[in-house]
């Protein structure tokens, strides 16, 4: 357990970090957030002992300030970003330097067989074994950062301090780095304190957040409990708005490629866009309204619709909060319905979009059923949320349109078929 | 193992070959066999006197000076995590030069006292300047960051050089002597320099080798060094002071010979990697051998005149350095 009480530090006479206190238990990942110049890196330097500080720091009851630098090196390690290296150590040599604080026998001591084994293990784990004899001056930024990560792991600290370790790294390396660090922290007795340039990356790593504003702590608690308004105040911008905008963009990017909805076959871009927007909107609407409707029958109908939509748009499916039992029942019902109205469905089924055509038709029928239920509800004197009625109309309307479009794209003139058969 | 054996073999060959060449070549050529015989105290009396009294002390001092400058340069570059740092850049040469200039301008070089006074002033000047640079850097920046140290050293260096030039200009009768001292020479120094520099180099070398891992860690910069268990400020202070003693002693006897402290460590790293356990001995042999060969060139190329050895190291060193340093990048 790391206990920091009233830590203050700064440069020269200027106090940059004021009265920061927190405790960290094994397994915890604390991320320090705040705008530039608020003292995040200074705090890390104070913790590491690079800057003189006031206040107390104890690790498992031992005073960190009273430790020798070497003792501290066995407790705490720091991972920073190195943009360039001037000295051409090999990868293996660099990683072995992580054992410096553990070297025994005083002067002239060199890493032993056990140290080498540990270095080998980490190099293999991080996929660097092939590169072990390469000079670090020849590595790419991402590889170099991984070598430094291996060196940090080999140091066997209990606490890792991360000072913007992922700057200038490709997204792939950023994510890999964070995942490796998460894995490391999950081992018994380990914890991490990090400063990240990127808010998304920071929040994906953190389970605990220390929000700093002008050197002081303004929030200390779980990452989930972070108040977006407070974030906006500290950063001086609409943080949730900004994050949502980028998230929506990502969602769109994630879904819009053709492979996102394979069952739409080679349908046009317009149709795909419509489909994405409509299913997204309806799914969230259904989910929202389902919680509000008092009637059990309506609730079930909405759950069913919800599941059907999710069935068509698998990227939405993870959001549905239903029990496994409910899910099984629903899938069985969908299957039954498909068999039951097999003949009728087939009329709306295009050669390349069998599933969707069928599902579109089923959803159209469910929409109509919902409208019918709602009217009966009104007739019985109950009030019905207007949004629910809109949704029901949208459902039957949109899925009728979708089935028509899918079939039209496949060269089946549905209108003609319907007008001749009904 | 195989590679390091090869490396050691190459270094041993280089050292022996350069020393044999240095001792053997001159106005009276002496074959390696004759050198061995003379070393064993046998053979012609004249040859023995030439080798033991004149050439061997000169070659030994050249070797030790080259080795000391190389070791000093290697360690300074690591401690300041800057491949362009050097003891001379930190003021050793300017300080030593100023000390020596003061003695010469005061006309105190005659007699036995003078023979000791000049190296002593050189040593005191070199060491004092580095310590002054360190103290000033510490006053400007309590964390003693490498950039501050390098910049302070550079400024003091330039300032002292200017003072030295001024003094030389004010005492024209000594100007040529001062100018020559500034370019270094191993001529007619006897065994005295070897007797002092040898033990100092040995002691410093052993001390640095014993902290090879620490020096390795320091090359990654103060923050990382601290995170890995090294106190960067304390280590830096000690290492720099020790380098000042070593290189100050070296220039005290030979005068200022540039380039070796910068070039030899780089060549050693190119050939043997960056680990101090390898490049300290390798750099020592490379620097020593290079200096012996440069001195050989200095005294034979324009014979009977002697070229200042500092000019030769720079003339040979600069293109060689460029070749070694950029060979890989140019490809």
XYZ file of C-alpha atoms in Angstrom:
753
model
C 0.000 0.000 0.000
C 1.327 3.421 -0.975
C 0.324 6.291 1.278
C 1.075 9.806 0.164
C 0.181 12.620 2.525
C 0.303 16.322 1.807
C 2.989 16.024 -0.849
C 4.197 19.366 -2.165
C 7.043 19.972 -4.546
C 8.251 22.293 -7.259
C 11.244 23.814 -8.971
C 13.538 26.123 -7.064
C 11.381 28.338 -4.892
C 8.251 27.834 -6.951
C 5.751 25.355 -5.540
C 4.020 23.552 -8.401
C 2.304 20.687 -6.591
C 0.396 21.476 -3.418
C -0.778 19.145 -0.661
C -1.524 16.075 -2.740
C -2.681 13.074 -0.700
C -3.789 9.654 -1.826
C -3.469 5.991 -0.977
C -2.964 3.293 -3.527
C -3.623 -0.390 -2.955
C -2.097 -3.275 -4.882
C -3.749 -3.747 -8.260
C -4.800 -0.113 -8.522
C -4.040 2.035 -11.541
C -4.086 5.719 -10.730
C -4.099 8.208 -13.565
C -3.325 11.843 -12.904
C -5.409 14.107 -15.127
C -5.222 17.829 -15.643
C -4.366 20.444 -18.208
C -0.796 21.266 -19.214
C 1.267 22.794 -16.455
C -1.032 21.671 -13.654
C 1.774 19.694 -12.046
C 1.195 16.095 -13.204
C 4.766 15.364 -14.221
C 6.071 17.380 -11.286
C 4.046 15.148 -8.987
C 5.642 12.045 -10.515
C 9.093 13.595 -10.113
C 8.315 14.370 -6.502
C 7.211 10.786 -5.930
C 10.322 9.417 -7.599
C 12.540 11.697 -5.516
C 13.910 13.547 -8.525
C 12.580 16.749 -6.978
C 12.788 17.545 -3.273
C 9.376 17.506 -1.625
C 7.583 18.069 1.649
C 4.946 15.755 3.081
C 5.191 12.025 3.665
C 5.332 9.019 1.378
C 5.122 5.543 2.810
C 5.144 2.236 1.041
C 4.021 -0.738 3.119
C 4.845 1.291 6.219
C 8.346 2.210 5.033
C 9.316 5.817 4.504
C 10.118 6.200 0.820
C 12.144 9.327 1.433
C 14.437 7.523 3.869
C 15.294 4.845 1.302
C 18.560 4.973 -0.608
C 18.224 5.605 -4.316
C 19.055 1.959 -4.932
C 16.485 0.674 -2.461
C 13.957 2.935 -4.087
C 14.911 1.514 -7.467
C 13.777 -1.886 -6.198
C 10.428 -0.422 -5.134
C 9.624 2.094 -7.786
C 10.446 2.423 -11.474
C 9.712 5.162 -13.926
C 8.823 4.725 -17.576
C 9.121 7.800 -19.744
C 9.154 8.407 -23.429
C 12.570 8.535 -25.070
C 12.507 10.200 -28.448
C 16.092 9.493 -29.266
C 18.996 7.600 -27.811
C 22.604 8.612 -28.232
C 24.372 5.512 -27.001
C 24.165 2.312 -28.935
C 23.486 -0.354 -26.317
C 22.019 -3.579 -27.555
C 18.451 -4.448 -26.668
C 19.660 -7.136 -24.265
C 22.138 -4.818 -22.542
C 19.471 -2.152 -22.137
C 17.010 -4.556 -20.564
C 19.688 -5.969 -18.253
C 20.365 -2.465 -16.940
C 16.953 -2.765 -15.314
C 18.632 -5.128 -12.852
C 21.038 -2.418 -11.646
C 19.184 -1.778 -8.402
C 19.231 -5.517 -7.660
C 22.897 -6.154 -8.380
C 24.607 -7.536 -5.333
C 28.259 -7.684 -4.436
C 28.898 -3.966 -4.678
C 31.467 -2.704 -7.133
C 32.371 -4.617 -10.282
C 29.179 -6.686 -9.983
C 27.539 -7.708 -13.236
C 24.149 -9.239 -14.015
C 24.119 -12.984 -13.300
C 22.387 -15.958 -14.876
C 19.141 -15.288 -13.027
C 19.113 -11.666 -14.224
C 19.686 -12.870 -17.775
C 16.862 -15.370 -17.483
C 14.491 -12.617 -16.365
C 15.553 -10.371 -19.222
C 15.068 -13.230 -21.654
C 11.598 -13.930 -20.301
C 10.475 -10.321 -20.680
C 12.018 -9.978 -24.133
C 10.202 -13.092 -25.294
C 6.954 -11.953 -23.715
C 7.100 -8.588 -25.462
C 8.138 -10.128 -28.781
C 11.628 -8.637 -28.740
C 13.730 -11.782 -28.458
C 14.663 -11.717 -32.142
C 15.926 -8.153 -31.726
C 18.043 -8.823 -28.647
C 21.398 -8.157 -30.350
C 20.189 -5.109 -32.262
C 21.448 -1.725 -31.123
C 18.735 0.446 -29.646
C 19.793 3.325 -31.885
C 18.493 1.270 -34.813
C 15.015 0.636 -33.382
C 11.780 2.382 -34.260
C 10.116 4.525 -31.614
C 7.585 1.833 -30.809
C 10.206 -0.885 -30.478
C 12.402 1.320 -28.319
C 9.514 2.046 -25.991
C 8.858 -1.675 -25.692
C 12.505 -2.259 -24.822
C 12.205 0.354 -22.080
C 9.011 -1.357 -20.929
C 10.871 -4.666 -20.731
C 13.636 -2.949 -18.775
C 11.050 -1.521 -16.372
C 9.479 -4.958 -15.859
C 12.886 -6.574 -15.309
C 13.522 -4.025 -12.590
C 10.769 -5.791 -10.630
C 9.405 -2.689 -8.963
C 6.202 -2.705 -6.936
C 5.107 0.654 -8.325
C 5.579 1.873 -11.885
C 5.387 5.593 -12.549
C 4.415 6.395 -16.124
C 5.344 9.795 -17.435
C 3.540 10.104 -20.747
C 5.009 6.817 -21.923
C 2.977 6.650 -25.113
C 3.678 10.026 -26.702
C 4.675 9.881 -30.344
C 3.697 6.223 -30.548
C 1.416 4.739 -33.176
C -2.038 3.853 -31.985
C -1.137 0.165 -32.123
C 1.842 0.636 -29.812
C -0.155 2.888 -27.502
C -2.810 0.266 -27.050
C -0.280 -2.546 -26.674
C 1.659 -0.561 -24.100
C -1.442 0.126 -22.037
C -2.548 -3.498 -22.263
C 0.870 -4.760 -21.132
C 0.856 -2.352 -18.223
C -2.636 -3.426 -17.235
C -1.535 -7.034 -17.302
C 1.497 -6.193 -15.205
C -0.586 -4.375 -12.598
C -2.972 -7.307 -12.285
C -0.223 -9.428 -10.688
C -0.286 -9.421 -6.889
C 1.265 -6.503 -5.038
C 1.732 -4.179 -7.997
C 0.378 -0.749 -8.740
C 0.849 2.026 -11.257
C 0.581 5.799 -11.345
C 0.408 7.353 -14.768
C 0.265 10.576 -16.666
C -0.985 10.277 -20.240
C -1.133 12.898 -22.901
C -4.243 11.369 -24.429
C -7.452 11.503 -22.398
C -8.930 8.450 -24.087
C -5.811 6.419 -23.367
C -5.701 7.740 -19.812
C -9.264 6.708 -19.107
C -8.811 3.311 -20.698
C -5.897 2.667 -18.343
C -7.252 4.216 -15.141
C -9.347 2.635 -12.481
C -8.692 5.556 -10.162
C -8.354 9.165 -11.177
C -6.631 12.081 -9.508
C -7.806 15.250 -11.194
C -5.482 18.199 -10.667
C -6.057 21.869 -11.216
C -3.228 24.336 -10.729
C -1.253 21.982 -8.526
C -4.120 20.949 -6.297
C -6.277 17.858 -6.215
C -9.875 18.551 -7.218
C -11.070 14.957 -7.547
C -9.778 11.676 -6.257
C -11.866 8.583 -6.823
C -12.914 5.895 -9.238
C -12.588 6.597 -12.936
C -16.261 5.716 -13.391
C -17.336 8.323 -10.883
C -15.565 11.137 -12.680
C -17.900 14.066 -13.253
C -17.759 15.178 -16.896
C -18.687 18.716 -15.885
C -15.693 18.873 -13.586
C -13.436 17.604 -16.376
C -14.782 20.326 -18.637
C -14.073 22.951 -16.001
C -10.500 21.791 -15.470
C -9.669 21.457 -19.152
C -11.606 24.573 -20.142
C -13.485 22.849 -22.952
C -16.632 20.734 -23.298
C -14.841 17.430 -22.686
C -17.834 15.058 -22.951
C -19.033 16.876 -26.067
C -15.618 16.559 -27.631
C -15.269 12.915 -26.661
C -18.772 12.092 -27.917
C -18.142 13.781 -31.225
C -15.043 11.701 -31.760
C -16.836 8.613 -30.491
C -19.702 9.102 -32.947
C -17.192 9.530 -35.713
C -15.509 6.309 -34.689
C -18.809 4.468 -34.480
C -19.613 5.612 -37.956
C -16.186 4.619 -39.261
C -16.499 1.304 -37.547
C -19.871 0.558 -39.086
C -19.814 2.177 -42.485
C -17.389 -0.177 -44.244
C -19.205 -2.784 -46.254
C -18.178 -5.631 -44.018
C -20.110 -4.100 -41.128
C -23.435 -5.433 -42.435
C -22.636 -8.402 -44.607
C -26.288 -9.339 -44.887
C -27.044 -6.125 -46.793
C -25.248 -7.696 -49.723
C -24.214 -5.096 -52.281
C -26.908 -2.625 -51.300
C -26.211 1.022 -52.021
C -24.341 3.375 -49.662
C -27.542 5.346 -49.056
C -29.309 2.282 -47.812
C -26.424 1.360 -45.564
C -26.327 4.814 -44.078
C -30.072 4.792 -43.521
C -29.902 1.369 -41.990
C -27.149 2.362 -39.625
C -28.871 5.524 -38.497
C -32.306 3.984 -38.206
C -31.358 0.848 -36.350
C -29.124 2.839 -34.039
C -31.866 5.326 -33.296
C -34.613 2.748 -32.919
C -32.522 0.521 -30.712
C -31.759 3.309 -28.290
C -35.363 4.532 -28.405
C -36.767 1.085 -27.735
C -34.318 0.537 -24.908
C -35.273 3.867 -23.355
C -39.022 3.433 -23.693
C -39.042 -0.144 -22.536
C -38.060 0.986 -19.056
C -40.997 3.411 -18.964
C -43.950 1.375 -20.217
C -46.065 0.015 -17.382
C -47.764 -2.766 -19.314
C -46.093 -6.185 -19.300
C -47.386 -7.092 -22.760
C -45.958 -3.922 -24.233
C -42.706 -4.484 -22.418
C -42.374 -7.932 -23.921
C -43.210 -6.664 -27.375
C -40.577 -3.958 -27.086
C -37.988 -6.393 -25.829
C -38.747 -8.576 -28.801
C -38.393 -5.690 -31.215
C -35.223 -4.644 -29.559
C -33.766 -8.088 -29.929
C -34.805 -8.269 -33.565
C -33.083 -5.002 -34.315
C -29.988 -6.209 -32.558
C -30.237 -9.374 -34.548
C -29.960 -7.360 -37.731
C -27.288 -4.983 -36.566
C -24.829 -7.117 -34.629
C -22.610 -4.170 -33.750
C -25.377 -2.941 -31.458
C -25.925 -6.258 -29.776
C -23.494 -5.827 -26.899
C -25.591 -2.959 -25.594
C -28.671 -5.084 -24.946
C -29.087 -5.890 -21.308
C -31.202 -9.033 -21.214
C -30.654 -12.267 -19.386
C -29.362 -15.296 -21.244
C -32.673 -17.006 -20.594
C -34.629 -14.172 -22.162
C -32.295 -14.179 -25.092
C -32.710 -17.914 -25.714
C -36.454 -17.537 -25.568
C -36.398 -14.683 -28.026
C -34.167 -16.417 -30.502
C -36.396 -19.474 -30.342
C -39.406 -17.256 -31.014
C -37.710 -15.574 -33.955
C -36.864 -18.952 -35.395
C -40.435 -20.166 -34.929
C -41.808 -17.074 -36.573
C -39.485 -17.486 -39.489
C -40.602 -21.033 -40.085
C -44.237 -20.051 -39.545
C -44.296 -17.270 -42.089
C -41.736 -18.867 -44.300
C -43.817 -18.664 -47.435
C -44.833 -15.114 -46.977
C -41.306 -14.060 -46.065
C -39.798 -15.581 -49.095
C -41.690 -13.107 -51.191
C -39.653 -10.369 -49.584
C -36.432 -12.250 -49.641
C -33.738 -11.305 -52.093
C -31.251 -13.923 -53.238
C -28.316 -12.180 -51.545
C -30.125 -10.857 -48.509
C -32.284 -13.724 -47.353
C -31.805 -13.103 -43.662
C -32.303 -9.355 -43.804
C -35.262 -9.541 -46.052
C -36.914 -11.955 -43.709
C -35.967 -9.940 -40.645
C -37.131 -6.714 -42.239
C -40.465 -8.284 -42.895
C -40.749 -9.658 -39.388
C -39.906 -6.267 -37.928
C -42.482 -4.614 -40.131
C -45.047 -7.057 -38.769
C -43.861 -6.387 -35.199
C -44.161 -2.648 -35.798
C -47.729 -3.089 -36.960
C -48.413 -5.292 -33.947
C -46.997 -2.575 -31.689
C -49.217 0.061 -33.259
C -52.211 -2.251 -32.722
C -51.274 -2.824 -29.076
C -50.818 0.865 -28.453
C -54.213 1.720 -29.919
C -55.827 -0.907 -27.744
C -54.061 0.642 -24.795
C -55.424 4.057 -25.612
C -58.896 2.620 -26.085
C -58.662 1.152 -22.577
C -58.083 4.672 -21.266
C -54.353 4.458 -20.639
C -52.038 7.230 -21.689
C -49.324 6.359 -24.150
C -46.084 8.246 -24.563
C -46.204 9.951 -27.984
C -42.626 8.889 -28.648
C -43.689 5.281 -28.365
C -46.333 5.776 -31.009
C -43.811 7.500 -33.269
C -41.474 4.599 -32.793
C -44.095 2.031 -33.668
C -44.971 3.895 -36.871
C -41.323 4.319 -37.712
C -40.709 0.619 -37.214
C -43.419 -0.608 -39.518
C -42.743 2.128 -42.040
C -38.983 1.812 -42.151
C -38.813 -1.937 -42.334
C -41.407 -2.056 -45.056
C -39.263 0.433 -46.941
C -36.109 -1.575 -46.220
C -37.613 -4.814 -47.501
C -38.786 -3.027 -50.642
C -35.421 -1.414 -51.231
C -33.501 -4.615 -50.703
C -35.665 -6.438 -53.144
C -35.632 -3.578 -55.635
C -31.841 -3.564 -55.530
C -31.983 -7.262 -56.282
C -34.299 -6.635 -59.234
C -37.551 -7.812 -57.629
C -40.359 -5.330 -58.110
C -42.137 -5.634 -54.792
C -44.732 -2.954 -55.483
C -45.820 -4.771 -58.574
C -45.884 -8.055 -56.660
C -47.931 -6.606 -53.824
C -50.401 -4.842 -56.050
C -50.993 -8.090 -57.957
C -51.315 -10.343 -54.879
C -53.170 -8.259 -52.281
C 32.779 -14.898 -26.341
C 34.284 -15.449 -29.747
C 33.651 -11.881 -30.767
C 35.073 -10.400 -27.605
C 38.146 -12.638 -27.930
C 38.623 -11.300 -31.437
C 38.186 -7.763 -30.149
C 40.720 -8.300 -27.383
C 43.137 -9.807 -29.883
C 42.746 -6.852 -32.207
C 43.347 -4.389 -29.368
C 46.412 -6.262 -28.127
C 47.837 -6.323 -31.640
C 47.113 -2.613 -32.090
C 48.782 -1.682 -28.806
C 51.897 -3.765 -29.392
C 52.221 -2.761 -33.026
C 51.850 0.948 -32.330
C 54.303 0.848 -29.450
C 56.871 -1.116 -31.492
C 56.432 1.326 -34.364
C 56.677 4.307 -32.063
C 59.833 3.021 -30.473
C 61.356 1.577 -33.637
C 60.834 4.309 -36.219
C 62.927 7.438 -36.209
C 66.172 8.912 -37.464
C 67.812 5.667 -36.283
C 65.476 2.758 -37.073
C 65.438 -0.050 -34.505
C 63.970 -3.472 -35.311
C 61.467 -5.085 -32.918
C 64.063 -7.768 -32.048
C 66.603 -5.102 -31.083
C 63.951 -3.337 -29.026
C 63.321 -6.559 -27.108
C 67.015 -7.068 -26.559
C 67.392 -3.487 -25.344
C 64.411 -3.901 -23.026
C 66.059 -6.973 -21.559
C 69.074 -4.754 -20.756
C 71.342 -6.364 -23.356
C 72.819 -5.300 -26.663
C 74.360 -2.092 -27.899
C 74.705 0.611 -25.283
C 73.782 3.429 -27.683
C 70.581 1.717 -28.783
C 69.695 1.029 -25.152
C 70.163 4.667 -24.241
C 68.132 5.789 -27.235
C 65.248 3.437 -26.460
C 65.105 3.516 -22.685
C 66.133 7.122 -22.263
C 64.385 8.805 -25.176
C 61.906 6.873 -27.254
C 60.257 4.566 -24.759
C 59.379 7.284 -22.217
C 58.049 9.404 -25.055
C 55.946 6.566 -26.466
C 54.772 5.554 -22.999
C 53.696 9.106 -22.158
C 51.946 9.437 -25.495
C 50.149 6.146 -24.925
C 49.126 7.042 -21.386
C 48.000 10.519 -22.408
C 45.909 9.173 -25.273
C 44.479 6.527 -22.977
C 43.672 9.045 -20.243
C 41.996 11.468 -22.633
C 40.004 8.644 -24.163
C 38.835 7.303 -20.799
C 38.044 10.841 -19.654
C 36.083 11.533 -22.811
C 34.153 8.278 -22.622
C 33.108 8.825 -19.040
C 32.294 12.489 -19.540
C 30.041 11.714 -22.482
C 28.183 9.107 -20.454
C 27.855 11.192 -17.311
C 26.476 14.106 -19.266
C 24.478 11.764 -21.581
C 25.838 13.817 -24.424
C 27.952 12.242 -27.155
C 29.526 15.616 -27.927
C 30.640 16.324 -24.383
C 34.331 16.100 -23.575
C 36.661 17.008 -20.730
C 38.123 19.739 -22.889
C 34.687 21.107 -23.610
C 34.160 21.409 -19.878
C 37.195 23.587 -19.421
C 40.071 21.200 -18.705
C 42.106 22.409 -21.671
C 41.335 26.092 -21.274
C 42.009 25.963 -17.543
C 45.231 24.016 -17.939
C 46.268 26.351 -20.731
C 45.595 29.394 -18.585
C 47.553 27.926 -15.671
C 50.513 27.091 -17.892
C 50.361 30.440 -19.653
C 50.482 32.246 -16.349
C 53.627 30.354 -15.360
C 55.262 30.926 -18.736
C 54.293 34.592 -18.983
C 55.750 35.115 -15.535
C 58.970 33.593 -16.847
C 58.991 30.892 -14.179
C 59.877 27.944 -16.392
C 63.591 27.752 -15.820
C 65.403 25.283 -13.610
C 64.157 22.271 -11.698
C 61.388 24.236 -10.006
C 60.149 25.358 -13.393
C 60.026 21.791 -14.678
C 57.577 20.976 -11.894
C 55.783 24.274 -11.826
C 54.514 24.089 -15.388
C 52.735 20.701 -15.085
C 51.501 21.623 -11.630
C 49.976 24.851 -12.921
C 48.469 22.992 -15.863
C 46.951 20.408 -13.571
C 45.653 22.961 -11.091
C 44.224 25.093 -13.875
C 42.442 22.163 -15.522
C 40.990 20.721 -12.321
C 40.125 24.129 -10.921
C 38.246 25.170 -14.026
C 36.088 22.042 -14.085
C 35.321 22.388 -10.399
C 34.437 26.023 -10.961
C 32.176 25.048 -13.859
C 30.488 22.421 -11.671
C 29.998 24.857 -8.801
C 28.546 27.497 -11.095
C 26.277 24.975 -12.789
C 25.058 23.822 -9.397
C 24.332 27.417 -8.422
C 22.332 28.013 -11.590
C 20.492 24.715 -11.489
C 20.207 22.750 -8.275
C 19.404 19.573 -10.217
C 22.679 19.872 -12.095
C 21.115 19.016 -15.411
C 23.551 18.004 -18.102
C 22.673 20.877 -20.400
C 23.530 23.370 -17.674
C 26.840 21.640 -16.970
C 27.826 21.533 -20.633
C 26.839 25.154 -21.251
C 28.567 26.459 -18.147
C 31.710 24.526 -19.044
C 31.618 25.897 -22.558
C 31.233 29.502 -21.449
C 34.027 29.241 -18.874
C 36.197 27.507 -21.435
C 35.751 30.292 -23.951
C 36.308 32.938 -21.318
C 39.553 31.373 -20.085
C 40.764 30.885 -23.642
C 40.241 34.551 -24.265
C 42.182 35.450 -21.093
C 44.949 33.077 -22.184
C 45.130 34.651 -25.651
C 45.210 38.068 -24.081
C 48.117 37.103 -21.837
C 49.996 35.595 -24.757
C 49.498 38.789 -26.744
C 50.715 40.900 -23.825
C 53.949 38.921 -23.480
C 55.152 38.463 -27.055
C 58.507 37.028 -25.955
C 56.690 33.948 -24.641
C 53.925 33.874 -27.216
C 55.526 31.179 -29.347
C 56.189 28.940 -26.368
C 52.658 29.389 -25.145
C 51.326 28.664 -28.627
C 53.371 25.471 -28.864
C 52.355 24.316 -25.402
C 48.762 24.754 -26.440
C 49.282 22.315 -29.290
C 50.998 19.724 -27.160
C 54.178 17.762 -27.451
C 55.753 14.653 -25.969
C 59.299 15.711 -26.740
C 61.935 15.383 -24.038
C 59.626 14.716 -21.077
C 61.603 11.816 -19.597
C 60.043 9.258 -17.280
C 58.648 11.842 -14.901
C 55.305 12.204 -16.704
C 54.877 8.449 -17.010
C 55.572 7.990 -13.310
C 52.788 10.401 -12.372
C 50.218 9.815 -15.094
C 50.544 6.006 -15.013
C 49.308 5.495 -11.456
C 46.612 8.219 -11.805
C 45.289 6.567 -14.961
C 45.369 3.123 -13.382
C 43.483 4.324 -10.317
C 40.861 6.217 -12.332
C 40.454 3.336 -14.751
C 39.847 0.854 -11.939
C 37.394 3.228 -10.260
C 35.458 3.736 -13.479
C 35.480 0.033 -14.310
C 34.132 -0.749 -10.861
C 31.180 1.513 -11.613
C 30.717 0.454 -15.226
C 27.047 -0.464 -14.695
C 26.374 2.874 -13.035
C 27.914 4.685 -15.997
C 25.757 2.611 -18.333
C 22.655 3.644 -16.422
C 23.697 7.306 -16.454
C 23.721 7.438 -20.253
C 19.921 7.238 -20.148
C 19.631 10.635 -18.468
C 19.005 11.860 -14.957
C 15.359 10.922 -14.668
C 15.736 7.380 -15.875
C 18.944 6.924 -13.915
C 17.176 7.955 -10.733
C 14.327 5.604 -11.556
C 16.796 2.770 -11.991
C 18.604 3.308 -8.700
C 21.394 5.778 -9.435
C 21.685 9.178 -7.753
C 22.459 11.234 -10.858
C 23.650 14.412 -9.190
C 26.039 12.805 -6.763
C 27.377 10.413 -9.381
C 27.795 13.191 -11.909
C 29.747 15.355 -9.487
C 32.088 12.535 -8.526
C 32.628 11.312 -12.054
C 33.321 14.770 -13.455
C 35.751 15.599 -10.644
C 37.609 12.353 -11.254
C 37.738 13.025 -14.999
C 39.135 16.480 -14.275
C 41.909 14.941 -12.159
C 42.711 12.390 -14.854
C 42.698 14.666 -17.884
C 44.228 17.529 -15.923
C 47.174 15.276 -15.114
C 47.401 14.214 -18.744
C 47.532 17.723 -20.194
C 49.847 18.906 -17.435
C 52.743 16.997 -18.985
C 51.995 17.103 -22.674
C 50.085 20.300 -23.197
C 46.731 20.448 -24.890
C 46.099 17.749 -27.459
C 42.615 17.936 -28.794
C 40.266 15.532 -30.520
C 41.350 12.272 -28.882
C 38.941 12.737 -25.984
C 36.116 13.167 -28.458
C 37.048 10.720 -31.207
C 38.395 7.694 -29.353
C 35.197 7.014 -27.363
C 33.116 7.164 -30.530
C 35.368 4.782 -32.397
C 35.340 2.442 -29.412
C 31.540 2.503 -29.307
C 31.277 1.903 -33.024
C 33.534 -1.118 -32.762
C 32.643 -2.549 -29.374
C 29.133 -1.341 -28.523
C 28.201 1.051 -25.749
C 28.752 -1.013 -22.565
C 31.414 0.564 -20.361
C 32.900 -2.769 -19.344
C 34.090 -3.085 -22.942
C 34.567 0.475 -24.183
C 36.629 1.705 -21.226
C 39.501 -0.734 -21.895
C 38.928 -0.623 -25.636
C 38.862 3.164 -25.721
C 41.963 3.257 -23.588
C 43.932 1.105 -26.026
C 42.503 2.850 -29.092
C 43.228 6.316 -27.683
C 46.700 5.301 -26.536
C 47.657 3.672 -29.831
C 46.208 6.530 -31.839
C 48.239 9.012 -29.816
C 51.456 6.997 -30.263
C 50.933 6.890 -34.021
C 50.101 10.592 -34.160
C 53.232 11.378 -32.195
C 55.207 9.203 -34.570
C 53.821 11.210 -37.459
C 54.498 14.455 -35.621
C 58.173 13.743 -35.213
C 58.912 11.950 -38.498
C 56.772 13.533 -41.220
C 58.622 16.858 -41.311
C 61.847 15.576 -39.730
C 64.044 17.060 -38.429
C 61.374 19.625 -37.569
C 58.604 18.493 -35.290
C 54.933 19.162 -35.953
C 52.815 19.805 -32.844
C 51.076 16.530 -32.035
C 47.773 18.342 -31.365
C 47.740 19.426 -34.992
C 48.289 15.835 -36.132
C 45.488 14.419 -33.946
C 43.100 16.976 -35.372
C 44.305 16.499 -38.947
C 43.975 12.720 -38.766
C 41.156 12.630 -36.270
C 38.666 14.910 -37.977
C 38.325 13.038 -41.278
C 38.570 9.677 -39.544
C 35.859 10.699 -37.124
C 33.599 11.816 -39.950
C 34.227 8.564 -41.776
C 33.498 6.355 -38.783
C 30.545 8.382 -37.586
C 28.764 8.805 -40.883
C 29.741 5.590 -42.630
C 26.622 3.835 -41.426
C 24.262 6.720 -42.077
C 25.550 7.441 -45.563
C 24.822 3.932 -46.735
